[in-house]
Short mmCIF file of C-alpha atoms in Angstrom, two decimals:
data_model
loop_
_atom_site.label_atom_id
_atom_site.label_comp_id
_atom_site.label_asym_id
_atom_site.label_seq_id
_atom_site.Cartn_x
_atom_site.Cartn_y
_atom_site.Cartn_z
CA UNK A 1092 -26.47 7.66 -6.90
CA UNK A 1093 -22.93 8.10 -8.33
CA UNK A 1094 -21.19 5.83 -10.65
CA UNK A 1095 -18.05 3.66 -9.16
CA UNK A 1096 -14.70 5.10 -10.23
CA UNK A 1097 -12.95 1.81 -9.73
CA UNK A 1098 -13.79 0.67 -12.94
CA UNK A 1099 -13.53 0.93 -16.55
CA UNK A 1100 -15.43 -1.10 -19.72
CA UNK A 1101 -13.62 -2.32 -22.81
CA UNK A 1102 -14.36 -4.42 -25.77
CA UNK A 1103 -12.98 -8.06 -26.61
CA UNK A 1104 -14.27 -9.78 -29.80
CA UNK A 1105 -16.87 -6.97 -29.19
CA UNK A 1106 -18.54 -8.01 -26.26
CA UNK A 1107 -18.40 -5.47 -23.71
CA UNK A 1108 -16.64 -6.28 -20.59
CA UNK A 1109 -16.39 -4.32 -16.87
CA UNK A 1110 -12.98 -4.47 -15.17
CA UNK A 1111 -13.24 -3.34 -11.59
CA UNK A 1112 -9.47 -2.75 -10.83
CA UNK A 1113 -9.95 -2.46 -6.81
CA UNK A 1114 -11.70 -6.10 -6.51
CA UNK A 1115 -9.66 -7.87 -9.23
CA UNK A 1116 -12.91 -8.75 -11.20
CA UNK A 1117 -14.42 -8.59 -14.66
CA UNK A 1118 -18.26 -8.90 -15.44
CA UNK A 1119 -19.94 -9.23 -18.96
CA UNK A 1120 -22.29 -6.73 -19.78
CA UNK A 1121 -25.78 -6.59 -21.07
CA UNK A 1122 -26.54 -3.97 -23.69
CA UNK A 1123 -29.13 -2.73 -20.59
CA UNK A 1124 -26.83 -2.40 -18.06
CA UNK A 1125 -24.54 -0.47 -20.55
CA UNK A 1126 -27.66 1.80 -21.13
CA UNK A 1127 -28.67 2.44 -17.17
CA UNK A 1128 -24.47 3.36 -16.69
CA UNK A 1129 -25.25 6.12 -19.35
CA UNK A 1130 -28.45 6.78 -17.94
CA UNK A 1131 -26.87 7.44 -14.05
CA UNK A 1132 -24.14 9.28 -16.01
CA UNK A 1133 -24.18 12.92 -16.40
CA UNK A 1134 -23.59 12.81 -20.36
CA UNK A 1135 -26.16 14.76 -22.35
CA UNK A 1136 -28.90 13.37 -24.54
CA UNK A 1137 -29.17 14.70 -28.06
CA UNK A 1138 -31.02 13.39 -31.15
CA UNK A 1139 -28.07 12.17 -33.27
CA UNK A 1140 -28.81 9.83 -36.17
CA UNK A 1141 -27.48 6.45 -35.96
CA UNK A 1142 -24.94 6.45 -38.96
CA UNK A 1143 -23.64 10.14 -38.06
CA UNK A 1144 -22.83 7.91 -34.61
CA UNK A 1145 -21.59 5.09 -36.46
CA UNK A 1146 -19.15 7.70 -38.65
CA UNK A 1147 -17.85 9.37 -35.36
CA UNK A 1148 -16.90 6.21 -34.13
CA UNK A 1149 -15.11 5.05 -37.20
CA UNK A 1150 -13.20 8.30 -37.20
CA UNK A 1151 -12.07 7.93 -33.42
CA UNK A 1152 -11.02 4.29 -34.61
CA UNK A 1153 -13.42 3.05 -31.75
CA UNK A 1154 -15.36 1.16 -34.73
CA UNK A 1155 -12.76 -0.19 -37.27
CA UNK A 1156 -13.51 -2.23 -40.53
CA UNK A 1157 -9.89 -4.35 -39.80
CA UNK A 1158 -9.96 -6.82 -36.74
CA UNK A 1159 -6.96 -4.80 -34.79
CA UNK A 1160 -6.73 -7.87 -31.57
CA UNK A 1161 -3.25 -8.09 -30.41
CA UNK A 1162 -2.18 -10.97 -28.39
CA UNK A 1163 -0.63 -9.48 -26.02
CA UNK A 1164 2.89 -12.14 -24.19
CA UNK A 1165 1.59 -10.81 -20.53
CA UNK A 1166 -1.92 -10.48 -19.62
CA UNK A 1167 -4.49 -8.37 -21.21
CA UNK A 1168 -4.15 -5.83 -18.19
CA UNK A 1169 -0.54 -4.99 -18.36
CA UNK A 1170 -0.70 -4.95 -22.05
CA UNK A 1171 -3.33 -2.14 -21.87
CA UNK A 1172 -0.83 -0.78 -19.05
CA UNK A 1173 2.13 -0.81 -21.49
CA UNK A 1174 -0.26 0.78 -24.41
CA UNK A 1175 -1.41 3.66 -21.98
CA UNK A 1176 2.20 4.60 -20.60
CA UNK A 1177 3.52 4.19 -24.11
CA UNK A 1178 4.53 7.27 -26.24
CA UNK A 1179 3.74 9.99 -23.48
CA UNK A 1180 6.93 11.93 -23.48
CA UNK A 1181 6.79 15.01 -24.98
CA UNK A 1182 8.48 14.90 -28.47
CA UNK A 1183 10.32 17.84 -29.75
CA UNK A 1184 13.07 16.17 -31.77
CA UNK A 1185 12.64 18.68 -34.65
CA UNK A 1186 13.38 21.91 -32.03
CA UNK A 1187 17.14 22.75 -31.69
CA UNK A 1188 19.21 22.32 -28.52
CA UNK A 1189 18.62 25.96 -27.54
CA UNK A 1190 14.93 25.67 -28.09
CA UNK A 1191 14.89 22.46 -26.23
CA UNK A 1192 16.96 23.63 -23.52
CA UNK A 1193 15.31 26.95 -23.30
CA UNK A 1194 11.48 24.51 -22.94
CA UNK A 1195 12.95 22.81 -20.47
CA UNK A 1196 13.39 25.03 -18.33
CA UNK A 1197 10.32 26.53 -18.65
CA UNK A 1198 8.98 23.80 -17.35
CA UNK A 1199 11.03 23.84 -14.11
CA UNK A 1200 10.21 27.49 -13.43
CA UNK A 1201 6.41 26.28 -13.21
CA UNK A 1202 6.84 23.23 -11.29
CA UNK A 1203 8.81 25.08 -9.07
CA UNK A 1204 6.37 27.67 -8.19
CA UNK A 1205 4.49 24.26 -6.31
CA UNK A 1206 5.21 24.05 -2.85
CA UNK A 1207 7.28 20.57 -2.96
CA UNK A 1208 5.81 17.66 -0.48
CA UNK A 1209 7.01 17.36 2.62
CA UNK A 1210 8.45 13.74 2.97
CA UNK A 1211 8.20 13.74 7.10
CA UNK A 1212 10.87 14.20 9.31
CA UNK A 1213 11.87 12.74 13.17
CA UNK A 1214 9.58 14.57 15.06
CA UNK A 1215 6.76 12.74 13.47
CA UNK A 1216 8.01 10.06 15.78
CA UNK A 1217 7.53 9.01 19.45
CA UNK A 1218 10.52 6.57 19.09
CA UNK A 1219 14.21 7.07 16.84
CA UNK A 1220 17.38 5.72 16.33
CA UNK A 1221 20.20 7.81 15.86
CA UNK A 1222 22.74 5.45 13.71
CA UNK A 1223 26.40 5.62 14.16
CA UNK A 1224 28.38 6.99 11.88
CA UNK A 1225 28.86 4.65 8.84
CA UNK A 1226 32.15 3.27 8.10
CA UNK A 1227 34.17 3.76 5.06
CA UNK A 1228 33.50 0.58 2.48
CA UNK A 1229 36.94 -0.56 1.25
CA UNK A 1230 36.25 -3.66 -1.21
CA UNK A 1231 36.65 -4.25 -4.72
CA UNK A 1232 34.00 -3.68 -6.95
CA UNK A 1233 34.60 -7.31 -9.10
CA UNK A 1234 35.33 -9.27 -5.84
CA UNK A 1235 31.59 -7.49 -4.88
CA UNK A 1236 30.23 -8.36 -8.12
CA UNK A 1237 31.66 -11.96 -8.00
CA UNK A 1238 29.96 -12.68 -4.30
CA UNK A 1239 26.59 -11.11 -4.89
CA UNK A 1240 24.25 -14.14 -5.02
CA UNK A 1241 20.25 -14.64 -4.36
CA UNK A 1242 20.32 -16.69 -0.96
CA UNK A 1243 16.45 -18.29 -0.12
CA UNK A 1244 17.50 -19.38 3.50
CA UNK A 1245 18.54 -17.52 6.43
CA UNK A 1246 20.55 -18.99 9.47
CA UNK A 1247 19.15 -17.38 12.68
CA UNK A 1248 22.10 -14.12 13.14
CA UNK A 1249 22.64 -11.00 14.99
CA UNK A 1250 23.67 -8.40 12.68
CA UNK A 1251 25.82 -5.51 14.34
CA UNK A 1252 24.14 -1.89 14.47
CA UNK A 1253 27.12 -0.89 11.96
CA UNK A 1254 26.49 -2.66 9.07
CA UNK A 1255 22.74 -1.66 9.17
CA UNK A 1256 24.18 2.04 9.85
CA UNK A 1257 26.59 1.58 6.57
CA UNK A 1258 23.49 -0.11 3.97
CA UNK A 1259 21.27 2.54 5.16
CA UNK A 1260 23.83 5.54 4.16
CA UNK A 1261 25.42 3.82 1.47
CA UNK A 1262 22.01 2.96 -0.33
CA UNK A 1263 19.43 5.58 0.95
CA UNK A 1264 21.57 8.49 3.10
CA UNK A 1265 22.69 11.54 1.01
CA UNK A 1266 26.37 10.65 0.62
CA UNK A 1267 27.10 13.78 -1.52
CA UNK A 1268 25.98 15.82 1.21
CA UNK A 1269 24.95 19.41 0.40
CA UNK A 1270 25.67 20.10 -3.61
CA UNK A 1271 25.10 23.87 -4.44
CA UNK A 1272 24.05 22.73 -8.11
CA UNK A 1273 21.31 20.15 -6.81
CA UNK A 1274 19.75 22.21 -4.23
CA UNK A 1275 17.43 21.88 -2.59
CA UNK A 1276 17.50 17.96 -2.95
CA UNK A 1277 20.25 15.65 -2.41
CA UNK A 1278 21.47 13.23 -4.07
CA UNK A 1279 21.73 9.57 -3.63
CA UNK A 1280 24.33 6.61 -4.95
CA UNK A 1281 21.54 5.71 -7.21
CA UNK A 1282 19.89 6.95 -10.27
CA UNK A 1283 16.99 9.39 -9.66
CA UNK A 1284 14.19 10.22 -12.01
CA UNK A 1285 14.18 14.15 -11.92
CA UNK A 1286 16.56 14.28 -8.72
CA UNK A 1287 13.35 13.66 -6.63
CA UNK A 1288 14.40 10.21 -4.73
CA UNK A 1289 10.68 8.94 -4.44
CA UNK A 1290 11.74 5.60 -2.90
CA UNK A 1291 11.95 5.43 0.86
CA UNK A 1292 12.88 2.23 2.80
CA UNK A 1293 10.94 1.24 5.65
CA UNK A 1294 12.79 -1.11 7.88
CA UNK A 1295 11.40 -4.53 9.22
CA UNK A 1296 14.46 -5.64 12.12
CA UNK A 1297 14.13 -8.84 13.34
CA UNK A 1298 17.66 -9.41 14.49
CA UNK A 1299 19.75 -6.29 14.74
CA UNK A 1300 22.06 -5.52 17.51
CA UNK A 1301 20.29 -2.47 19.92
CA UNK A 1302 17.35 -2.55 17.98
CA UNK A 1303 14.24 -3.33 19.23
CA UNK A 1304 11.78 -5.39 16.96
CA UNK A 1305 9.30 -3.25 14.50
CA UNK A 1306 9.03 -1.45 11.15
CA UNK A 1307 11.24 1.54 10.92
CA UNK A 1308 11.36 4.78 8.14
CA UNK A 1309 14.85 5.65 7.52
CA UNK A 1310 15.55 9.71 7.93
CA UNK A 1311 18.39 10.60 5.81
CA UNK A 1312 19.15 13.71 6.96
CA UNK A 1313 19.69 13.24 10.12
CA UNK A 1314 21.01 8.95 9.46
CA UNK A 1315 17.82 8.22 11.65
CA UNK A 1316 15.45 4.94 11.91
CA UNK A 1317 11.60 6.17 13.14
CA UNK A 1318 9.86 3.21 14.17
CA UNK A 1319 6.08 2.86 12.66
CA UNK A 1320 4.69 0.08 14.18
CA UNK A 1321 5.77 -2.98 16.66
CA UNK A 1322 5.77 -6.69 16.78
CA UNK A 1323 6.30 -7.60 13.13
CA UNK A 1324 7.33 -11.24 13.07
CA UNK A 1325 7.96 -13.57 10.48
CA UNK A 1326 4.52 -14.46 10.29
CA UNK A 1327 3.56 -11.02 9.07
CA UNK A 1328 6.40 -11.04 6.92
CA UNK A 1329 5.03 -14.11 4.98
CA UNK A 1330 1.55 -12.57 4.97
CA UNK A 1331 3.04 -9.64 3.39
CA UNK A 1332 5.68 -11.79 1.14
CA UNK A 1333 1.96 -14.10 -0.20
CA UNK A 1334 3.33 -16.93 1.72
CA UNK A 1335 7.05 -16.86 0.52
CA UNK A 1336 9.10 -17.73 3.08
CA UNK A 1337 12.66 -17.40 2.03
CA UNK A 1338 12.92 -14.05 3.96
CA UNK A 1339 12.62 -16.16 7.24
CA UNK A 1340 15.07 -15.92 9.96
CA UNK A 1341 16.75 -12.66 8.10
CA UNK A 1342 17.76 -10.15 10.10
CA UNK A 1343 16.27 -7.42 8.61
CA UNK A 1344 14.09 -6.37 5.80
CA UNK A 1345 13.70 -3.47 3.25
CA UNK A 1346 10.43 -2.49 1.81
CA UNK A 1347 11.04 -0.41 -0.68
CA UNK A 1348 8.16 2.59 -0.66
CA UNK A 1349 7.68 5.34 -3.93
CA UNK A 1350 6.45 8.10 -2.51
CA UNK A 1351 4.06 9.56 -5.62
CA UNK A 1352 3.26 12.24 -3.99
CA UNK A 1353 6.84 13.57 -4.56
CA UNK A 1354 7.30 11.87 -8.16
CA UNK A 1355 3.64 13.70 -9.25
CA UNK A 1356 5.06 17.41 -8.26
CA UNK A 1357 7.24 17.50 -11.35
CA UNK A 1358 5.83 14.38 -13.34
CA UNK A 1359 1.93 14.30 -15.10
CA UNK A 1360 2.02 11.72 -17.94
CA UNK A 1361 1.20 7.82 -17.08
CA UNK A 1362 4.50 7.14 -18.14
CA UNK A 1363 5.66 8.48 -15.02
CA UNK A 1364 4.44 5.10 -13.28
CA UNK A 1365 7.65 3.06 -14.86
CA UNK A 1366 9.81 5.69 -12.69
CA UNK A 1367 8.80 4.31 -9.73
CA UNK A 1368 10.21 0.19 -10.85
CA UNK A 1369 13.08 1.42 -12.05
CA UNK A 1370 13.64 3.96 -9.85
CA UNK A 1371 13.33 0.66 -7.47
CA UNK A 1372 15.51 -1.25 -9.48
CA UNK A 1373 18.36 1.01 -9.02
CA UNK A 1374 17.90 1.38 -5.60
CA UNK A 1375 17.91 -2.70 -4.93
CA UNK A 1376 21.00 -3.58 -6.93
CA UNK A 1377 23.43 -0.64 -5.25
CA UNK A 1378 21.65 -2.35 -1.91
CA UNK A 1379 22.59 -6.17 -2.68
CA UNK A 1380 26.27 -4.82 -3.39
CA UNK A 1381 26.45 -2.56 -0.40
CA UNK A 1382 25.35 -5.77 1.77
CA UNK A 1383 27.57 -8.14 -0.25
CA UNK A 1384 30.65 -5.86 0.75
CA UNK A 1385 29.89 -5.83 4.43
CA UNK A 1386 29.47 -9.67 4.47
CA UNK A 1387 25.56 -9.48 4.49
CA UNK A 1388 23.51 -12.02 2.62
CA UNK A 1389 20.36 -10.79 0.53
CA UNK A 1390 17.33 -12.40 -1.35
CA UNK A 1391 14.80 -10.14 -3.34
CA UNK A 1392 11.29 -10.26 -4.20
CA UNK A 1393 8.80 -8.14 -5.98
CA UNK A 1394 5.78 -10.89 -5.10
CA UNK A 1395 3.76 -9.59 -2.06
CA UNK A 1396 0.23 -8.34 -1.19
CA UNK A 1397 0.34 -4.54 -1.14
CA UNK A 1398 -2.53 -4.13 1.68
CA UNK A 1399 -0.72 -6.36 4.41
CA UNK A 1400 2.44 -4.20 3.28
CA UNK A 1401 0.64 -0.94 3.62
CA UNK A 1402 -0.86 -1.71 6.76
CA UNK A 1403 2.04 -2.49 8.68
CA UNK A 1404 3.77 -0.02 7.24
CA UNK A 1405 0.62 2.86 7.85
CA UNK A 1406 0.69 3.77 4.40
CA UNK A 1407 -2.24 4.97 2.48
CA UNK A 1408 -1.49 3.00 -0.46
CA UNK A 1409 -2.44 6.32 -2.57
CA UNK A 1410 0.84 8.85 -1.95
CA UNK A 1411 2.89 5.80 -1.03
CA UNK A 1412 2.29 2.30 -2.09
CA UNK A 1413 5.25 -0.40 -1.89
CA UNK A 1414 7.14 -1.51 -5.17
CA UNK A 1415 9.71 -4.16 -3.48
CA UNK A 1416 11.23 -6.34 -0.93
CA UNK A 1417 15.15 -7.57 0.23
CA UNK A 1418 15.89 -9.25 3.29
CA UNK A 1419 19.50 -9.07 4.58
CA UNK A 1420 21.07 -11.42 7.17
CA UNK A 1421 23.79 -14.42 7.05
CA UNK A 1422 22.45 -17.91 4.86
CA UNK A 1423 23.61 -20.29 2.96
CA UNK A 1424 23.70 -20.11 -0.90
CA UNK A 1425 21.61 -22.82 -2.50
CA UNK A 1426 19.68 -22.37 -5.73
CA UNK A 1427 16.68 -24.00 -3.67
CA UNK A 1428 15.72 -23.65 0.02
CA UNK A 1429 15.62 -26.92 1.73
CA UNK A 1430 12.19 -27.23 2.13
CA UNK A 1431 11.53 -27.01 -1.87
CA UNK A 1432 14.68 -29.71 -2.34
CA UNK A 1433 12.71 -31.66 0.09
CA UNK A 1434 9.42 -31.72 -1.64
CA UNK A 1435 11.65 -32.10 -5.07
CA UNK A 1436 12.71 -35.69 -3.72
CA UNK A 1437 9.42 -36.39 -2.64
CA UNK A 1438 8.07 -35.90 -6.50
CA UNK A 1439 10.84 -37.82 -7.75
CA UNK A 1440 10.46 -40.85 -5.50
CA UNK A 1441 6.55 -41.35 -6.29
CA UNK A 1442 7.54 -40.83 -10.13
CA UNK A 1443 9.88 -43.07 -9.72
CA UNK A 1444 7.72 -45.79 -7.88
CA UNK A 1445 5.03 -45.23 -10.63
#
C-alpha cells in the first residue's frame, strides 16, 4: 500500500485538515487516521519522550505559544501558494558586483551542461501550414493604445490568412532572428524569464481564410501552424472557457501553453511558478496590440477548465498545462454582451414590478 501524493495535511484552529489538490477536496481528520498515515508511512519509530517532542516542535515553530492565523484577502489555498513561492530567490545583496556576477555565471555553466528540452518541431506533424510572409505593421503606438478595448461579442467574420500570419510573428515568431549574443535561443517581442520563451500558442481557427477548422501549435522557426486535433467548435470552446461564451463566433483563438519542462531546465525554486503568469501576461498584452493594429478585435480570459483545455490540445497537463485564453475576430464594443444586457432588463423589470 503506498500513501497518495496528491495530498497534503495542515492545521486550522488546530484541527487537522487533508487537502487533496487533484479532487478539489478537504476532509477532517481523526487523531486515528492521522496515526494509520504514519503507520503506512516509512518514518521510523523511536522512543522519544513526549515533552522532548513537544520542545522540537516549539523550536520548528510548528507548536507556537502566540495564535499566528492570518486572514488571508484570497482563499486559504493561494495564500499558502503566495507564502510557499515567497522569499525563494537567492539573496546575496551583501556580495559585490564581481562576486555576484562571477555566481551567476556559475550557475549558467551548470545548467548548461543539461541537455535543453526539445520543444517539437514540424515533422511531429501529419498536417502544416506554411504562413506567408508577415507584413510590415505601420501604426502608431497611441492610436494602438487608444483602440485596444475588451470586446464580449463576435460578429460571424472571415479573417484573411495575413493578419493571422502577422499576430503569429509579431507576438510568438522570433523577430530578431539569429542574435550571436542570445544563442542558442531567440528572442521574442516580449519579456522572457531567463530568455527561455516557455509560452507556446496553440491555435483554435474557426474562421480563417485557407484554414481548415482545428487546434494548431505555432512553429516559429519555420512561421508554421501544426494542427493537433480537428473539429473544435464553439461548443468545445465554451466547455473549455466553463461556459463563457463571449469567445463565440471569433475567428480564432489563442491558448496560451507554459511549457515547464523548458522553464524547470534553468529554474528550481517554487517561485519559478509566477514566471509562467507573467510570462503570460506579457505575451497577451503585445498580442491585443498586434491585433488592434491590424483591425482585429480581442477579448481575454484566464477562467477555463484546464482538463477540457489539455485534452483538446493533447497536452499532459504536467510539462505543459494552459495559463490563458484571447479570441480574435471582428465585434462590436459593448461593456456587456447582449445576452447579459438582456437578462439585466429582465431583473430590472420584476424589481421594478415588485
Amino acid at each position: 500500500m503506498n500513501i497518495s501524493h496528491n495530498f497534503f495535511i495542515y492545521f486550522k484552529n488546530n484541527e487537522p485538515l487533508i487537502y487533496n489538490f487533484k479532487t478539489k477536496e478537504e476532509y477532517s481528520v481523526r487523531k486515528e487516521y492521522l496515526k494509520t498515515l504514519v503507520d503506512y508511512s516509512k518514518s521510523s519509530i523511536e522512543n522519544t519522550d513526549f515533552e522532548r517532542i513537544v520542545e522540537d516542535f516549539i523550536k520548528t515553530d510548528i507548536l507556537t505559544l502566540k495564535n499566528n492565523k492570518e486572514t488571508p484577502y484570497l482563499n486559504y489555498y493561494a495564500h499558502i501558494f503566495h507564502n510557499i513561492t515567497k522569499d525563494t530567490s537567492v539573496s546575496m545583496s551583501e556580495s559585490t558586483e564581481e562576486e555576484w556576477a562571477s555566481t551567476y555565471l556559475e550557475i549558467c555553466e551548470r545548467v548548461q551542461k543539461k541537455e535543453f528540452p526539445e520543444r517539437g518541431s514540424i515533422e511531429d506533424f501529419d498536417t502544416v501550414h506554411k504562413l506567408p510572409n508577415p507584413n510590415k505593421i505601420e501604426v502608431e503606438l497611441y492610436d494602438t493604445l487608444k483602440k485596444r478595448k475588451t470586446i464580449r461579442e463576435f460578429e460571424k467574420n472571415k479573417t484573411e490568412l495575413n493578419k493571422l500570419s502577422n499576430l503569429l510573428y509579431y507576438t510568438f515568431g522570433y523577430i530578431h532572428g539569429e542574435e550571436e549574443d542570445y544563442l542558442p535561443f531567440k528572442r521574442r517581442s516580449s519579456p522572457s524569464g531567463g530568455c527561455l520563451q516557455i509560452i507556446e500558442p496553440y491555435i483554435a481557427i474557426f474562421n480563417v481564410e485557407g484554414i481548415e477548422n482545428g487546434i494548431y501549435w505555432y512553429e516559429p522557426n519555420t512561421h508554421s501552424i501544426c494542427k493537433v486535433s480537428n473539429h473544435f467548435n464553439y461548443q468545445n470552446l465554451r466547455e473549455c472557457l466553463a461556459g463563457q461564451f463571449f469567445g463565440n463566433d471569433c475567428s480564432f483563438g489563442i491558448f496560451y501553453v507554459a511549457n515547464l519542462e523548458v522553464l524547470a531546465w534553468k529554474y528550481k525554486t517554487s517561485r519559478n511558478y509566477k514566471v509562467v503568469f507573467l510570462e503570460a501576461g506579457h505575451f497577451s498584452q503585445t498580442s491585443q496590440l498586434v491585433a488592434t493594429s491590424i483591425s482585429l478585435d480581442t477579448w481575454v480570459t484566464g477562467a477555463f477548465k484546464d482538463s477540457d483545455i489539455e485534452k483538446h490540445c493533447k497536452l499532459d497537463g504536467i510539462s505543459k498545462i494552459p495559463v490563458f485564453f484571447t479570441a480574435y475576430g471582428k465585434g462590436k464594443f459593448s461593456h456587456m454582451h447582449t445576452a447579459m444586457k438582456k437578462k439585466l432588463e429582465e431583473k430590472k423589470q420584476k424589481k421594478n414590478i415588485l
